[in-house]
Amino acid sequence: MNTLITALENESRLYGELLALLAQKRDALVSLKTADVDRIVAQEEAMLSRLGEADAMRRRAAAEAGRVTGLAPGATLRQIADRDPRFMPLRDRLQKLIVDVARANDLNRALAEQSLAHVRETLLVLTGVEIDAAAYTRRGAEAPPPSSSRVNIVDSVA
């Protein structure tokens, strides 16, 4: 049972660290610090690997705790916590952290999409050509992109 407590505390700690990384990433996205975003993404990837290992450890510990408490294989943390109330606060904390991480991740995704849309619009204004406008002939040769109805600001200044 102590193994499950340790596993839940470890996983909660890692999700807390991931949440802090996501806040740093949000700040970097808002301030357009791409080097910081790249660094944070690398840290996120390492953290996700560690979370995968922690999740596997928690699952093994929960399976053992389920057997010890006489529950059927595949018992949930809720079922285990019903038998041993020490697990309820740990389960609730982990569940809240997972929800918070999902929200932070959704916000960062929206910020990244908004930044990308802004970059695309800027390129369209500057060049008069949409980024994804390249076309190919039947033989695979690149055909010139269709011209946009917008005025190419680079050409109009030159």
PDB file of C-alpha atoms in Angstrom:
ATOM      1  CA  MET A   1       0.000   0.000   0.000  1.00  0.00           C
ATOM      2  CA  ASN A   2       2.881   2.354   0.710  1.00  0.00           C
ATOM      3  CA  THR A   3       4.104   1.716  -2.831  1.00  0.00           C
ATOM      4  CA  LEU A   4       0.859   3.156  -4.203  1.00  0.00           C
ATOM      5  CA  ILE A   5       1.117   6.204  -1.948  1.00  0.00           C
ATOM      6  CA  THR A   6       4.679   6.796  -3.166  1.00  0.00           C
ATOM      7  CA  ALA A   7       3.604   6.299  -6.790  1.00  0.00           C
ATOM      8  CA  LEU A   8       0.702   8.762  -6.470  1.00  0.00           C
ATOM      9  CA  GLU A   9       2.891  11.364  -4.782  1.00  0.00           C
ATOM     10  CA  ASN A  10       5.575  10.951  -7.454  1.00  0.00           C
ATOM     11  CA  GLU A  11       3.111  11.247 -10.310  1.00  0.00           C
ATOM     12  CA  SER A  12       1.490  14.301  -8.713  1.00  0.00           C
ATOM     13  CA  ARG A  13       4.884  15.940  -8.305  1.00  0.00           C
ATOM     14  CA  LEU A  14       5.710  15.313 -11.973  1.00  0.00           C
ATOM     15  CA  TYR A  15       2.353  16.718 -13.129  1.00  0.00           C
ATOM     16  CA  GLY A  16       3.006  19.778 -10.973  1.00  0.00           C
ATOM     17  CA  GLU A  17       6.377  20.239 -12.669  1.00  0.00           C
ATOM     18  CA  LEU A  18       4.738  19.808 -16.078  1.00  0.00           C
ATOM     19  CA  LEU A  19       2.159  22.426 -15.160  1.00  0.00           C
ATOM     20  CA  ALA A  20       4.963  24.855 -14.280  1.00  0.00           C
ATOM     21  CA  LEU A  21       6.652  24.108 -17.629  1.00  0.00           C
ATOM     22  CA  LEU A  22       3.394  24.768 -19.463  1.00  0.00           C
ATOM     23  CA  ALA A  23       3.102  28.148 -17.711  1.00  0.00           C
ATOM     24  CA  GLN A  24       6.652  28.992 -18.842  1.00  0.00           C
ATOM     25  CA  LYS A  25       5.767  27.891 -22.359  1.00  0.00           C
ATOM     26  CA  ARG A  26       2.658  30.091 -22.335  1.00  0.00           C
ATOM     27  CA  ASP A  27       4.757  33.087 -21.313  1.00  0.00           C
ATOM     28  CA  ALA A  28       7.318  32.315 -24.031  1.00  0.00           C
ATOM     29  CA  LEU A  29       4.573  31.957 -26.657  1.00  0.00           C
ATOM     30  CA  VAL A  30       2.989  35.256 -25.661  1.00  0.00           C
ATOM     31  CA  SER A  31       6.315  37.106 -25.742  1.00  0.00           C
ATOM     32  CA  LEU A  32       7.349  35.340 -28.993  1.00  0.00           C
ATOM     33  CA  LYS A  33      10.576  33.936 -27.508  1.00  0.00           C
ATOM     34  CA  THR A  34      11.051  31.013 -29.881  1.00  0.00           C
ATOM     35  CA  ALA A  35      14.372  29.899 -28.370  1.00  0.00           C
ATOM     36  CA  ASP A  36      12.658  29.594 -24.990  1.00  0.00           C
ATOM     37  CA  VAL A  37       9.760  27.694 -26.563  1.00  0.00           C
ATOM     38  CA  ASP A  38      12.208  25.237 -28.161  1.00  0.00           C
ATOM     39  CA  ARG A  39      14.020  24.723 -24.850  1.00  0.00           C
ATOM     40  CA  ILE A  40      10.756  24.211 -22.969  1.00  0.00           C
ATOM     41  CA  VAL A  41       9.428  21.761 -25.566  1.00  0.00           C
ATOM     42  CA  ALA A  42      12.575  19.654 -25.093  1.00  0.00           C
ATOM     43  CA  GLN A  43      12.011  19.733 -21.327  1.00  0.00           C
ATOM     44  CA  GLU A  44       8.355  18.791 -21.864  1.00  0.00           C
ATOM     45  CA  GLU A  45       9.340  15.775 -23.942  1.00  0.00           C
ATOM     46  CA  ALA A  46      11.677  14.556 -21.191  1.00  0.00           C
ATOM     47  CA  MET A  47       8.963  15.185 -18.598  1.00  0.00           C
ATOM     48  CA  LEU A  48       6.410  13.210 -20.634  1.00  0.00           C
ATOM     49  CA  SER A  49       8.792  10.274 -20.756  1.00  0.00           C
ATOM     50  CA  ARG A  50       9.177  10.419 -16.979  1.00  0.00           C
ATOM     51  CA  LEU A  51       5.398  10.684 -16.607  1.00  0.00           C
ATOM     52  CA  GLY A  52       4.971   7.564 -18.729  1.00  0.00           C
ATOM     53  CA  GLU A  53       7.268   5.672 -16.393  1.00  0.00           C
ATOM     54  CA  ALA A  54       5.472   7.086 -13.314  1.00  0.00           C
ATOM     55  CA  ASP A  55       2.102   6.103 -14.789  1.00  0.00           C
ATOM     56  CA  ALA A  56       3.302   2.534 -15.329  1.00  0.00           C
ATOM     57  CA  MET A  57       4.591   2.423 -11.760  1.00  0.00           C
ATOM     58  CA  ARG A  58       1.267   3.740 -10.434  1.00  0.00           C
ATOM     59  CA  ARG A  59      -0.675   1.152 -12.430  1.00  0.00           C
ATOM     60  CA  ARG A  60       1.460  -1.689 -11.077  1.00  0.00           C
ATOM     61  CA  ALA A  61       1.138  -0.352  -7.514  1.00  0.00           C
ATOM     62  CA  ALA A  62      -2.641   0.091  -7.919  1.00  0.00           C
ATOM     63  CA  ALA A  63      -2.986  -3.470  -9.207  1.00  0.00           C
ATOM     64  CA  GLU A  64      -1.090  -4.747  -6.176  1.00  0.00           C
ATOM     65  CA  ALA A  65      -3.131  -2.563  -3.792  1.00  0.00           C
ATOM     66  CA  GLY A  66      -6.312  -3.867  -5.427  1.00  0.00           C
ATOM     67  CA  ARG A  67      -5.220  -7.457  -4.827  1.00  0.00           C
ATOM     68  CA  VAL A  68      -4.280  -6.694  -1.210  1.00  0.00           C
ATOM     69  CA  THR A  69      -7.659  -5.095  -0.512  1.00  0.00           C
ATOM     70  CA  GLY A  70      -9.513  -7.971  -2.165  1.00  0.00           C
ATOM     71  CA  LEU A  71     -10.738  -6.082  -5.226  1.00  0.00           C
ATOM     72  CA  ALA A  72     -11.122  -7.571  -8.679  1.00  0.00           C
ATOM     73  CA  PRO A  73      -8.281  -7.056 -11.168  1.00  0.00           C
ATOM     74  CA  GLY A  74      -8.484  -3.654 -12.854  1.00  0.00           C
ATOM     75  CA  ALA A  75      -9.847  -1.902  -9.755  1.00  0.00           C
ATOM     76  CA  THR A  76      -9.836   1.882 -10.037  1.00  0.00           C
ATOM     77  CA  LEU A  77      -8.176   4.267  -7.618  1.00  0.00           C
ATOM     78  CA  ARG A  78     -11.645   5.277  -6.497  1.00  0.00           C
ATOM     79  CA  GLN A  79     -12.465   1.695  -5.576  1.00  0.00           C
ATOM     80  CA  ILE A  80      -9.150   1.330  -3.752  1.00  0.00           C
ATOM     81  CA  ALA A  81      -9.724   4.644  -1.958  1.00  0.00           C
ATOM     82  CA  ASP A  82     -13.151   3.447  -0.843  1.00  0.00           C
ATOM     83  CA  ARG A  83     -11.380   0.597   0.962  1.00  0.00           C
ATOM     84  CA  ASP A  84      -8.495   2.728   2.269  1.00  0.00           C
ATOM     85  CA  PRO A  85      -9.323   6.430   2.765  1.00  0.00           C
ATOM     86  CA  ARG A  86      -5.650   7.442   2.732  1.00  0.00           C
ATOM     87  CA  PHE A  87      -5.773   7.305  -1.066  1.00  0.00           C
ATOM     88  CA  MET A  88      -8.706   9.672  -1.629  1.00  0.00           C
ATOM     89  CA  PRO A  89      -6.796  12.986  -1.171  1.00  0.00           C
ATOM     90  CA  LEU A  90      -3.921  11.702  -3.300  1.00  0.00           C
ATOM     91  CA  ARG A  91      -6.308  10.540  -6.024  1.00  0.00           C
ATOM     92  CA  ASP A  92      -8.198  13.843  -5.973  1.00  0.00           C
ATOM     93  CA  ARG A  93      -4.975  15.856  -6.127  1.00  0.00           C
ATOM     94  CA  LEU A  94      -3.687  13.843  -9.079  1.00  0.00           C
ATOM     95  CA  GLN A  95      -7.002  14.135 -10.881  1.00  0.00           C
ATOM     96  CA  LYS A  96      -7.057  17.936 -10.388  1.00  0.00           C
ATOM     97  CA  LEU A  97      -3.490  18.270 -11.656  1.00  0.00           C
ATOM     98  CA  ILE A  98      -4.314  16.253 -14.772  1.00  0.00           C
ATOM     99  CA  VAL A  99      -7.288  18.524 -15.508  1.00  0.00           C
ATOM    100  CA  ASP A 100      -5.120  21.630 -14.936  1.00  0.00           C
ATOM    101  CA  VAL A 101      -2.419  20.273 -17.267  1.00  0.00           C
ATOM    102  CA  ALA A 102      -5.017  19.561 -19.972  1.00  0.00           C
ATOM    103  CA  ARG A 103      -6.367  23.119 -19.703  1.00  0.00           C
ATOM    104  CA  ALA A 104      -2.885  24.653 -19.815  1.00  0.00           C
ATOM    105  CA  ASN A 105      -2.010  22.500 -22.810  1.00  0.00           C
ATOM    106  CA  ASP A 106      -5.200  23.557 -24.623  1.00  0.00           C
ATOM    107  CA  LEU A 107      -4.398  27.220 -23.946  1.00  0.00           C
ATOM    108  CA  ASN A 108      -0.852  26.823 -25.254  1.00  0.00           C
ATOM    109  CA  ARG A 109      -2.143  25.049 -28.353  1.00  0.00           C
ATOM    110  CA  ALA A 110      -4.548  27.917 -29.017  1.00  0.00           C
ATOM    111  CA  LEU A 111      -1.758  30.464 -28.530  1.00  0.00           C
ATOM    112  CA  ALA A 112       0.509  28.564 -30.926  1.00  0.00           C
ATOM    113  CA  GLU A 113      -2.272  28.356 -33.526  1.00  0.00           C
ATOM    114  CA  GLN A 114      -2.945  32.071 -33.151  1.00  0.00           C
ATOM    115  CA  SER A 115       0.765  32.865 -33.597  1.00  0.00           C
ATOM    116  CA  LEU A 116       0.935  30.678 -36.681  1.00  0.00           C
ATOM    117  CA  ALA A 117      -2.133  32.366 -38.171  1.00  0.00           C
ATOM    118  CA  HIS A 118      -0.537  35.762 -37.533  1.00  0.00           C
ATOM    119  CA  VAL A 119       2.693  34.687 -39.263  1.00  0.00           C
ATOM    120  CA  ARG A 120       0.738  33.350 -42.245  1.00  0.00           C
ATOM    121  CA  GLU A 121      -1.242  36.575 -42.544  1.00  0.00           C
ATOM    122  CA  THR A 122       1.950  38.645 -42.337  1.00  0.00           C
ATOM    123  CA  LEU A 123       3.573  36.568 -45.088  1.00  0.00           C
ATOM    124  CA  LEU A 124       0.458  36.921 -47.219  1.00  0.00           C
ATOM    125  CA  VAL A 125       0.525  40.695 -46.820  1.00  0.00           C
ATOM    126  CA  LEU A 126       4.245  40.896 -47.588  1.00  0.00           C
ATOM    127  CA  THR A 127       4.316  38.535 -50.553  1.00  0.00           C
ATOM    128  CA  GLY A 128       0.788  38.448 -51.880  1.00  0.00           C
ATOM    129  CA  VAL A 129       1.031  34.642 -52.028  1.00  0.00           C
ATOM    130  CA  GLU A 130      -0.552  32.215 -49.624  1.00  0.00           C
ATOM    131  CA  ILE A 131       1.933  29.859 -47.936  1.00  0.00           C
ATOM    132  CA  ASP A 132       0.128  26.683 -48.958  1.00  0.00           C
ATOM    133  CA  ALA A 133      -0.607  27.947 -52.469  1.00  0.00           C
ATOM    134  CA  ALA A 134       2.145  26.004 -54.279  1.00  0.00           C
ATOM    135  CA  ALA A 135       0.691  23.626 -56.841  1.00  0.00           C
ATOM    136  CA  TYR A 136       2.117  20.814 -58.943  1.00  0.00           C
ATOM    137  CA  THR A 137       1.476  19.720 -62.517  1.00  0.00           C
ATOM    138  CA  ARG A 138       0.480  16.140 -63.365  1.00  0.00           C
ATOM    139  CA  ARG A 139       4.159  15.365 -63.941  1.00  0.00           C
ATOM    140  CA  GLY A 140       5.111  16.633 -60.485  1.00  0.00           C
ATOM    141  CA  ALA A 141       6.740  19.880 -61.564  1.00  0.00           C
ATOM    142  CA  GLU A 142       5.971  22.838 -59.381  1.00  0.00           C
ATOM    143  CA  ALA A 143       3.630  25.296 -61.007  1.00  0.00           C
ATOM    144  CA  PRO A 144       3.644  28.939 -59.997  1.00  0.00           C
ATOM    145  CA  PRO A 145       1.151  29.643 -57.239  1.00  0.00           C
ATOM    146  CA  PRO A 146      -2.049  31.379 -58.198  1.00  0.00           C
ATOM    147  CA  SER A 147      -1.779  35.090 -57.624  1.00  0.00           C
ATOM    148  CA  SER A 148      -3.716  36.554 -54.796  1.00  0.00           C
ATOM    149  CA  SER A 149      -6.032  39.482 -55.227  1.00  0.00           C
ATOM    150  CA  ARG A 150      -4.005  41.224 -52.544  1.00  0.00           C
ATOM    151  CA  VAL A 151      -1.309  43.692 -53.412  1.00  0.00           C
ATOM    152  CA  ASN A 152       2.193  42.400 -52.822  1.00  0.00           C
ATOM    153  CA  ILE A 153       3.619  44.977 -50.446  1.00  0.00           C
ATOM    154  CA  VAL A 154       7.218  44.040 -51.268  1.00  0.00           C
ATOM    155  CA  ASP A 155       6.646  44.697 -54.989  1.00  0.00           C
ATOM    156  CA  SER A 156       4.664  47.864 -54.406  1.00  0.00           C
ATOM    157  CA  VAL A 157       7.455  49.370 -52.275  1.00  0.00           C
ATOM    158  CA  ALA A 158      10.225  48.360 -54.716  1.00  0.00           C
TER     159      ALA A 158
END
